[in-house]
């Protein structure tokens, strides 16, 4: 973060540098060599240290974008929202920067729910909070946002995925860390080949990257404006061993919308370390084996006499010691007669009379392991923004007619029902069609307002309604029919009334295509019967 030296306004430095260099790249006076250099700096920006960013700031003499004043050197800023807990205000807390930790805290219950077997996954949707320095760009950078996260727990020694074969031939645009460092463009490659050559760390991570792409394309992201960028080693999160971002090209540039990280065993290990509760799974062994066991057995009477109310946490801390810690404890007790053991945030002295070290052998039929975690993390607001921008259209030859080409699966309303005019004879047919759509769980609206049919079509197009049913004068005669209109092509077909609701239902669910409908039903181009 940097500050305006005169008015104190704060700016996030990486965003400031990026905006400045992009402005220089757009300048017609910038040479091709300079442009390539500036683009290389932007690519490496996320991995720069504070000193490296300061050097860029001074080299390009970057000023405040709002006042033109000089800026301070970079200072570190914690993006976690801090707060005080309770009336005293002495206990500090933080609003969650991600939803994932709630799943890790409940790991034991989730594992039990899955009958103790790996792999398994849990999903959660909720709000997260980040104390952004300068929120801007609509839904792109905000302080409170909705996240949807999946935590897929897997055996760390076997990250194969049983469904990987179903996606291995999917072509994806991958922007690897090596290509970024070398100034090379992103490459199109099948996810199967990417995993095979080690570009993507393992099958499970590759499977989720492929599923992320399929999901984004289904909800309306333009495949030509979608890529997956790998984090470079110096920007990798402390918990990740491989991480990719699904980025969408928007008017704000490439925007990270989904992250997918192999978090390895970091989270469960840290929770175990902090709480003393062992968060592990069991893996059956092909053959039983004999293992050496070393345990610290607390003497509850001696501990109770010494520590009074704190006796239970001390006993629990001793019982939870790992074998290596017990060995160190025993060594200290033998050499010094006492040792220190961590209990919560403090350490307590343990003497020989408080603990007994027991060593023995036992036969085990399972191996304990700390599961690894693959985490896809979806930023709902950013995905929605990318979908809106990618699906915005203007009718050819009429710049005033705009519409959203949202896929039917995500359009809020799937169908509109429009009587051609306010003729009272149309009412019963409109009601019949509306009731049938409701029975088929098709969200729809009836637009019987005044105005020409063309104007009402335009109104429904503007709110992304993919299909429109029009009741006209041909509907009044038997067999009763109505027209079905598709938003993007504006083509219409004439269908029997009883076919309309199941037809729209199947179109929305993706069971059939509009091309199939056009091949089955006659196209409608003009009114066949007019009112006498």
Short mmCIF file of N, CA and C in Angstrom, two decimals, residues 96-233:
data_model
loop_
_atom_site.label_atom_id
_atom_site.label_comp_id
_atom_site.label_asym_id
_atom_site.label_seq_id
_atom_site.Cartn_x
_atom_site.Cartn_y
_atom_site.Cartn_z
N UNK A 96 -13.87 -13.62 8.75
CA UNK A 96 -13.22 -14.64 7.94
C UNK A 96 -12.91 -14.13 6.53
N UNK A 97 -11.67 -14.35 6.06
CA UNK A 97 -11.31 -13.95 4.69
C UNK A 97 -11.67 -15.01 3.66
N UNK A 98 -12.11 -16.19 4.12
CA UNK A 98 -12.55 -17.26 3.24
C UNK A 98 -13.52 -18.14 4.03
N UNK A 99 -14.31 -18.95 3.33
CA UNK A 99 -15.27 -19.81 4.02
C UNK A 99 -14.68 -21.17 4.39
N UNK A 100 -13.51 -21.48 3.86
CA UNK A 100 -12.98 -22.85 3.94
C UNK A 100 -12.79 -23.36 5.36
N UNK A 101 -12.39 -22.49 6.29
CA UNK A 101 -12.00 -22.99 7.61
C UNK A 101 -13.16 -23.64 8.36
N UNK A 102 -14.38 -23.24 8.06
CA UNK A 102 -15.52 -23.90 8.69
C UNK A 102 -15.60 -25.37 8.34
N UNK A 103 -15.19 -25.72 7.11
CA UNK A 103 -15.18 -27.12 6.69
C UNK A 103 -14.07 -27.88 7.41
N UNK A 104 -12.89 -27.26 7.55
CA UNK A 104 -11.78 -27.95 8.23
C UNK A 104 -12.10 -28.21 9.70
N UNK A 105 -12.76 -27.25 10.34
CA UNK A 105 -13.14 -27.42 11.75
C UNK A 105 -14.08 -28.61 11.91
N UNK A 106 -14.93 -28.85 10.92
CA UNK A 106 -15.89 -29.94 10.98
C UNK A 106 -15.39 -31.22 10.30
N UNK A 107 -14.09 -31.31 10.07
CA UNK A 107 -13.54 -32.44 9.31
C UNK A 107 -13.91 -33.79 9.93
N UNK A 108 -13.80 -33.93 11.25
CA UNK A 108 -14.06 -35.23 11.88
C UNK A 108 -15.49 -35.69 11.65
N UNK A 109 -16.45 -34.76 11.73
CA UNK A 109 -17.85 -35.11 11.51
C UNK A 109 -18.08 -35.49 10.04
N UNK A 110 -17.46 -34.74 9.15
CA UNK A 110 -17.62 -35.02 7.71
C UNK A 110 -17.01 -36.37 7.36
N UNK A 111 -15.87 -36.68 7.93
CA UNK A 111 -15.23 -37.98 7.69
C UNK A 111 -16.11 -39.11 8.22
N UNK A 112 -16.68 -38.93 9.39
CA UNK A 112 -17.57 -39.94 9.96
C UNK A 112 -18.82 -40.12 9.08
N UNK A 113 -19.34 -38.99 8.57
CA UNK A 113 -20.51 -39.05 7.69
C UNK A 113 -20.20 -39.89 6.45
N UNK A 114 -18.95 -39.84 5.98
CA UNK A 114 -18.55 -40.62 4.81
C UNK A 114 -17.98 -41.98 5.20
N UNK A 115 -18.32 -42.42 6.41
CA UNK A 115 -17.93 -43.75 6.91
C UNK A 115 -16.42 -43.92 6.96
N UNK A 116 -15.71 -42.82 7.21
CA UNK A 116 -14.27 -42.88 7.41
C UNK A 116 -13.45 -43.09 6.15
N UNK A 117 -14.07 -42.97 4.97
CA UNK A 117 -13.37 -43.28 3.73
C UNK A 117 -12.91 -42.02 2.99
N UNK A 118 -11.78 -42.12 2.34
CA UNK A 118 -11.29 -41.10 1.42
C UNK A 118 -11.38 -41.64 0.00
N UNK A 119 -11.54 -40.78 -1.03
CA UNK A 119 -11.72 -39.33 -0.91
C UNK A 119 -13.17 -38.95 -0.65
N UNK A 120 -13.38 -37.73 -0.17
CA UNK A 120 -14.73 -37.17 -0.07
C UNK A 120 -14.60 -35.65 -0.15
N UNK A 121 -15.71 -34.98 -0.37
CA UNK A 121 -15.69 -33.52 -0.54
C UNK A 121 -16.84 -32.88 0.21
N UNK A 122 -16.65 -31.64 0.58
CA UNK A 122 -17.71 -30.83 1.19
C UNK A 122 -17.71 -29.47 0.52
N UNK A 123 -18.90 -28.89 0.36
CA UNK A 123 -19.02 -27.58 -0.29
C UNK A 123 -19.72 -26.61 0.65
N UNK A 124 -19.38 -25.34 0.51
CA UNK A 124 -19.98 -24.31 1.36
C UNK A 124 -20.09 -23.01 0.58
N UNK A 125 -21.20 -22.30 0.79
CA UNK A 125 -21.40 -20.99 0.19
C UNK A 125 -21.63 -20.00 1.33
N UNK A 126 -20.98 -18.86 1.27
CA UNK A 126 -21.17 -17.87 2.32
C UNK A 126 -20.43 -16.59 2.03
N UNK A 127 -20.55 -15.64 2.94
CA UNK A 127 -19.87 -14.35 2.78
C UNK A 127 -18.47 -14.40 3.36
N UNK A 128 -17.55 -13.68 2.73
CA UNK A 128 -16.20 -13.50 3.25
C UNK A 128 -15.90 -12.01 3.23
N UNK A 129 -14.84 -11.62 3.96
CA UNK A 129 -14.57 -10.20 4.16
C UNK A 129 -13.08 -9.93 3.98
N UNK A 130 -12.77 -8.88 3.24
CA UNK A 130 -11.38 -8.45 3.08
C UNK A 130 -11.35 -6.92 3.16
N UNK A 131 -10.44 -6.42 3.94
CA UNK A 131 -10.36 -4.97 4.16
C UNK A 131 -9.61 -4.31 3.00
N UNK A 132 -10.25 -4.28 1.84
CA UNK A 132 -9.61 -3.76 0.64
C UNK A 132 -9.19 -2.30 0.82
N UNK A 133 -8.02 -1.98 0.30
CA UNK A 133 -7.47 -0.63 0.43
C UNK A 133 -8.30 0.37 -0.36
N UNK A 134 -8.63 0.02 -1.58
CA UNK A 134 -9.41 0.95 -2.44
C UNK A 134 -10.40 0.15 -3.27
N UNK A 135 -11.58 -0.15 -2.68
CA UNK A 135 -12.61 -0.90 -3.43
C UNK A 135 -13.02 -0.12 -4.67
N UNK A 136 -13.20 -0.84 -5.78
CA UNK A 136 -13.60 -0.18 -7.03
C UNK A 136 -14.00 -1.23 -8.04
N UNK A 137 -14.32 -0.80 -9.23
CA UNK A 137 -14.65 -1.69 -10.35
C UNK A 137 -15.89 -2.53 -10.09
N UNK A 138 -16.92 -1.92 -9.51
CA UNK A 138 -18.19 -2.63 -9.32
C UNK A 138 -18.04 -3.86 -8.45
N UNK A 139 -18.39 -5.02 -9.01
CA UNK A 139 -18.33 -6.27 -8.26
C UNK A 139 -16.94 -6.88 -8.22
N UNK A 140 -15.97 -6.27 -8.88
CA UNK A 140 -14.65 -6.87 -8.99
C UNK A 140 -13.86 -6.79 -7.69
N UNK A 141 -13.87 -5.65 -7.03
CA UNK A 141 -13.08 -5.50 -5.81
C UNK A 141 -13.92 -4.86 -4.72
N UNK A 142 -14.40 -5.68 -3.79
CA UNK A 142 -15.31 -5.23 -2.74
C UNK A 142 -14.81 -5.75 -1.39
N UNK A 143 -15.38 -5.21 -0.33
CA UNK A 143 -14.93 -5.62 1.01
C UNK A 143 -15.75 -6.78 1.57
N UNK A 144 -16.93 -6.99 1.06
CA UNK A 144 -17.77 -8.12 1.46
C UNK A 144 -18.26 -8.81 0.19
N UNK A 145 -18.08 -10.11 0.10
CA UNK A 145 -18.42 -10.80 -1.14
C UNK A 145 -18.83 -12.23 -0.84
N UNK A 146 -19.51 -12.84 -1.81
CA UNK A 146 -19.99 -14.21 -1.66
C UNK A 146 -19.00 -15.17 -2.31
N UNK A 147 -18.66 -16.22 -1.59
CA UNK A 147 -17.76 -17.25 -2.09
C UNK A 147 -18.46 -18.60 -2.07
N UNK A 148 -18.08 -19.46 -3.00
CA UNK A 148 -18.52 -20.86 -2.98
C UNK A 148 -17.26 -21.71 -3.07
N UNK A 149 -17.04 -22.54 -2.07
CA UNK A 149 -15.79 -23.31 -2.00
C UNK A 149 -16.07 -24.80 -1.82
N UNK A 150 -15.22 -25.59 -2.44
CA UNK A 150 -15.24 -27.04 -2.28
C UNK A 150 -13.92 -27.46 -1.66
N UNK A 151 -13.99 -28.29 -0.63
CA UNK A 151 -12.77 -28.89 -0.07
C UNK A 151 -12.84 -30.39 -0.36
N UNK A 152 -11.95 -30.85 -1.22
CA UNK A 152 -11.92 -32.26 -1.63
C UNK A 152 -10.76 -32.93 -0.90
N UNK A 153 -11.08 -33.80 0.05
CA UNK A 153 -10.06 -34.46 0.86
C UNK A 153 -9.62 -35.76 0.19
N UNK A 154 -8.31 -35.95 0.11
CA UNK A 154 -7.77 -37.05 -0.68
C UNK A 154 -6.53 -37.63 0.00
N UNK A 155 -6.24 -38.89 -0.27
CA UNK A 155 -5.02 -39.52 0.21
C UNK A 155 -3.83 -38.79 -0.41
N UNK A 156 -2.93 -38.19 0.37
CA UNK A 156 -1.82 -37.42 -0.21
C UNK A 156 -0.85 -38.26 -1.05
N UNK A 157 -0.87 -39.58 -0.85
CA UNK A 157 0.03 -40.44 -1.64
C UNK A 157 -0.64 -40.96 -2.91
N UNK A 158 -1.93 -40.66 -3.08
CA UNK A 158 -2.65 -41.14 -4.27
C UNK A 158 -3.69 -40.10 -4.68
N UNK A 159 -3.28 -39.20 -5.59
CA UNK A 159 -4.18 -38.13 -6.01
C UNK A 159 -4.76 -38.39 -7.40
N UNK A 160 -4.88 -39.67 -7.76
CA UNK A 160 -5.60 -40.04 -8.98
C UNK A 160 -7.09 -39.77 -8.77
N UNK A 161 -7.82 -39.55 -9.86
CA UNK A 161 -9.26 -39.30 -9.75
C UNK A 161 -10.02 -40.26 -10.65
N UNK A 162 -11.02 -40.96 -10.11
CA UNK A 162 -11.73 -41.98 -10.90
C UNK A 162 -12.47 -41.43 -12.12
N UNK A 163 -12.80 -40.13 -12.12
CA UNK A 163 -13.55 -39.55 -13.24
C UNK A 163 -12.65 -38.72 -14.18
N UNK A 164 -11.34 -38.79 -13.96
CA UNK A 164 -10.45 -37.97 -14.78
C UNK A 164 -10.54 -38.32 -16.26
N UNK A 165 -10.76 -39.60 -16.55
CA UNK A 165 -10.85 -40.04 -17.96
C UNK A 165 -11.96 -39.33 -18.71
N UNK A 166 -13.01 -38.90 -17.99
CA UNK A 166 -14.15 -38.26 -18.66
C UNK A 166 -13.83 -36.84 -19.12
N UNK A 167 -12.74 -36.25 -18.60
CA UNK A 167 -12.41 -34.87 -18.97
C UNK A 167 -11.01 -34.73 -19.59
N UNK A 168 -10.26 -35.82 -19.68
CA UNK A 168 -8.85 -35.70 -20.06
C UNK A 168 -8.63 -35.14 -21.46
N UNK A 169 -9.63 -35.24 -22.33
CA UNK A 169 -9.48 -34.73 -23.69
C UNK A 169 -9.98 -33.29 -23.85
N UNK A 170 -10.37 -32.68 -22.75
CA UNK A 170 -10.86 -31.30 -22.81
C UNK A 170 -9.69 -30.34 -23.06
N UNK A 171 -9.81 -29.51 -24.09
CA UNK A 171 -8.77 -28.52 -24.38
C UNK A 171 -8.95 -27.30 -23.49
N UNK A 172 -7.83 -26.83 -22.93
CA UNK A 172 -7.85 -25.68 -22.03
C UNK A 172 -6.71 -24.74 -22.39
N UNK A 173 -6.89 -23.47 -22.10
CA UNK A 173 -5.83 -22.49 -22.29
C UNK A 173 -5.11 -22.32 -20.95
N UNK A 174 -3.88 -22.81 -20.87
CA UNK A 174 -3.10 -22.79 -19.63
C UNK A 174 -1.93 -21.83 -19.76
N UNK A 175 -1.80 -20.95 -18.79
CA UNK A 175 -0.71 -19.97 -18.76
C UNK A 175 0.21 -20.34 -17.61
N UNK A 176 1.19 -21.17 -17.91
CA UNK A 176 2.03 -21.75 -16.86
C UNK A 176 2.98 -20.71 -16.27
N UNK A 177 3.52 -21.03 -15.10
CA UNK A 177 4.48 -20.14 -14.45
C UNK A 177 5.72 -19.97 -15.32
N UNK A 178 6.16 -21.03 -15.97
CA UNK A 178 7.35 -20.96 -16.84
C UNK A 178 7.11 -20.01 -18.01
N UNK A 179 5.94 -20.12 -18.64
CA UNK A 179 5.62 -19.23 -19.76
C UNK A 179 5.57 -17.76 -19.32
N UNK A 180 5.06 -17.53 -18.10
CA UNK A 180 5.01 -16.16 -17.58
C UNK A 180 6.41 -15.60 -17.38
N UNK A 181 7.28 -16.41 -16.78
CA UNK A 181 8.65 -15.97 -16.52
C UNK A 181 9.42 -15.74 -17.81
N UNK A 182 9.15 -16.57 -18.82
CA UNK A 182 9.89 -16.48 -20.09
C UNK A 182 9.26 -15.49 -21.08
N UNK A 183 8.14 -14.87 -20.69
CA UNK A 183 7.48 -13.93 -21.58
C UNK A 183 6.76 -14.59 -22.74
N UNK A 184 6.40 -15.88 -22.57
CA UNK A 184 5.71 -16.62 -23.62
C UNK A 184 4.20 -16.55 -23.41
N UNK A 185 3.40 -16.70 -24.48
CA UNK A 185 1.94 -16.64 -24.33
C UNK A 185 1.39 -17.93 -23.71
N UNK A 186 0.12 -17.88 -23.34
CA UNK A 186 -0.57 -19.07 -22.85
C UNK A 186 -0.68 -20.10 -23.98
N UNK A 187 -0.80 -21.38 -23.62
CA UNK A 187 -0.88 -22.43 -24.62
C UNK A 187 -2.16 -23.23 -24.48
N UNK A 188 -2.68 -23.68 -25.61
CA UNK A 188 -3.87 -24.54 -25.59
C UNK A 188 -3.39 -25.98 -25.53
N UNK A 189 -3.91 -26.75 -24.58
CA UNK A 189 -3.45 -28.11 -24.35
C UNK A 189 -4.57 -28.90 -23.69
N UNK A 190 -4.64 -30.20 -23.93
CA UNK A 190 -5.65 -31.00 -23.23
C UNK A 190 -5.21 -31.18 -21.79
N UNK A 191 -6.17 -31.27 -20.90
CA UNK A 191 -5.83 -31.40 -19.48
C UNK A 191 -5.14 -32.73 -19.21
N UNK A 192 -5.45 -33.76 -20.01
CA UNK A 192 -4.78 -35.05 -19.86
C UNK A 192 -3.29 -34.93 -20.15
N UNK A 193 -2.95 -34.22 -21.21
CA UNK A 193 -1.54 -34.02 -21.57
C UNK A 193 -0.84 -33.15 -20.54
N UNK A 194 -1.55 -32.14 -20.02
CA UNK A 194 -0.96 -31.25 -19.01
C UNK A 194 -0.59 -32.01 -17.74
N UNK A 195 -1.45 -32.93 -17.32
CA UNK A 195 -1.15 -33.74 -16.13
C UNK A 195 -0.02 -34.72 -16.43
N UNK A 196 -0.05 -35.30 -17.62
CA UNK A 196 0.95 -36.30 -18.01
C UNK A 196 2.36 -35.71 -18.02
N UNK A 197 2.51 -34.47 -18.49
CA UNK A 197 3.83 -33.84 -18.57
C UNK A 197 4.21 -33.09 -17.29
N UNK A 198 3.34 -33.12 -16.28
CA UNK A 198 3.65 -32.49 -14.99
C UNK A 198 3.36 -31.02 -14.91
N UNK A 199 2.73 -30.45 -15.93
CA UNK A 199 2.36 -29.04 -15.91
C UNK A 199 1.33 -28.78 -14.81
N UNK A 200 0.35 -29.68 -14.69
CA UNK A 200 -0.61 -29.68 -13.59
C UNK A 200 -0.22 -30.81 -12.65
N UNK A 201 -0.21 -30.54 -11.35
CA UNK A 201 0.45 -31.42 -10.38
C UNK A 201 -0.11 -32.84 -10.32
N UNK A 202 -1.42 -33.02 -10.44
CA UNK A 202 -1.99 -34.35 -10.27
C UNK A 202 -3.37 -34.43 -10.92
N UNK A 203 -3.90 -35.64 -11.02
CA UNK A 203 -5.18 -35.87 -11.70
C UNK A 203 -6.34 -35.15 -11.01
N UNK A 204 -6.36 -35.18 -9.68
CA UNK A 204 -7.49 -34.57 -8.98
C UNK A 204 -7.53 -33.06 -9.22
N UNK A 205 -6.38 -32.41 -9.16
CA UNK A 205 -6.32 -30.98 -9.46
C UNK A 205 -6.72 -30.73 -10.91
N UNK A 206 -6.24 -31.57 -11.83
CA UNK A 206 -6.60 -31.43 -13.24
C UNK A 206 -8.08 -31.63 -13.47
N UNK A 207 -8.67 -32.61 -12.76
CA UNK A 207 -10.11 -32.87 -12.92
C UNK A 207 -10.91 -31.64 -12.51
N UNK A 208 -10.56 -31.01 -11.40
CA UNK A 208 -11.32 -29.85 -10.95
C UNK A 208 -11.09 -28.65 -11.85
N UNK A 209 -9.89 -28.49 -12.41
CA UNK A 209 -9.68 -27.40 -13.37
C UNK A 209 -10.59 -27.56 -14.58
N UNK A 210 -10.70 -28.81 -15.06
CA UNK A 210 -11.57 -29.08 -16.21
C UNK A 210 -13.03 -28.82 -15.87
N UNK A 211 -13.45 -29.25 -14.68
CA UNK A 211 -14.85 -29.04 -14.29
C UNK A 211 -15.15 -27.55 -14.10
N UNK A 212 -14.16 -26.78 -13.63
CA UNK A 212 -14.34 -25.33 -13.50
C UNK A 212 -14.59 -24.72 -14.87
N UNK A 213 -13.78 -25.15 -15.87
CA UNK A 213 -13.98 -24.61 -17.22
C UNK A 213 -15.36 -24.97 -17.75
N UNK A 214 -15.78 -26.21 -17.58
CA UNK A 214 -17.09 -26.62 -18.07
C UNK A 214 -18.21 -25.83 -17.39
N UNK A 215 -18.05 -25.60 -16.10
CA UNK A 215 -19.05 -24.82 -15.36
C UNK A 215 -19.11 -23.39 -15.86
N UNK A 216 -17.95 -22.74 -16.01
CA UNK A 216 -17.94 -21.34 -16.44
C UNK A 216 -18.53 -21.19 -17.84
N UNK A 217 -18.21 -22.12 -18.73
CA UNK A 217 -18.77 -22.05 -20.07
C UNK A 217 -20.28 -22.24 -20.04
N UNK A 218 -20.75 -23.12 -19.16
CA UNK A 218 -22.19 -23.39 -19.10
C UNK A 218 -22.98 -22.19 -18.58
N UNK A 219 -22.37 -21.42 -17.66
CA UNK A 219 -23.11 -20.28 -17.11
C UNK A 219 -22.97 -19.03 -17.96
N UNK A 220 -22.14 -19.09 -19.02
CA UNK A 220 -22.13 -17.97 -19.95
C UNK A 220 -20.81 -17.27 -20.16
N UNK A 221 -19.71 -17.79 -19.60
CA UNK A 221 -18.40 -17.19 -19.85
C UNK A 221 -17.95 -17.56 -21.27
N UNK A 222 -17.43 -16.59 -22.00
CA UNK A 222 -16.96 -16.80 -23.37
C UNK A 222 -15.66 -17.62 -23.34
N UNK A 223 -15.62 -18.81 -23.94
CA UNK A 223 -14.40 -19.62 -23.92
C UNK A 223 -13.19 -18.90 -24.51
N UNK A 224 -13.42 -17.99 -25.46
CA UNK A 224 -12.32 -17.24 -26.06
C UNK A 224 -11.72 -16.21 -25.11
N UNK A 225 -12.44 -15.93 -24.02
CA UNK A 225 -11.95 -14.95 -23.03
C UNK A 225 -11.77 -15.61 -21.67
N UNK A 226 -11.32 -16.86 -21.69
CA UNK A 226 -11.09 -17.61 -20.47
C UNK A 226 -9.72 -18.27 -20.54
N UNK A 227 -8.96 -18.19 -19.46
CA UNK A 227 -7.67 -18.88 -19.38
C UNK A 227 -7.41 -19.29 -17.94
N UNK A 228 -6.46 -20.20 -17.75
CA UNK A 228 -6.05 -20.64 -16.42
C UNK A 228 -4.59 -20.25 -16.22
N UNK A 229 -4.35 -19.40 -15.23
CA UNK A 229 -2.98 -18.92 -14.97
C UNK A 229 -2.43 -19.58 -13.72
N UNK A 230 -1.24 -20.14 -13.85
CA UNK A 230 -0.59 -20.79 -12.72
C UNK A 230 0.14 -19.76 -11.87
N UNK A 231 0.05 -19.91 -10.55
CA UNK A 231 0.79 -19.02 -9.67
C UNK A 231 2.28 -19.31 -9.77
N UNK A 232 3.06 -18.26 -9.83
CA UNK A 232 4.51 -18.43 -9.81
C UNK A 232 4.97 -18.75 -8.39
N UNK A 233 6.16 -19.30 -8.26
CA UNK A 233 6.63 -19.78 -6.95
C UNK A 233 6.67 -18.68 -5.91
#
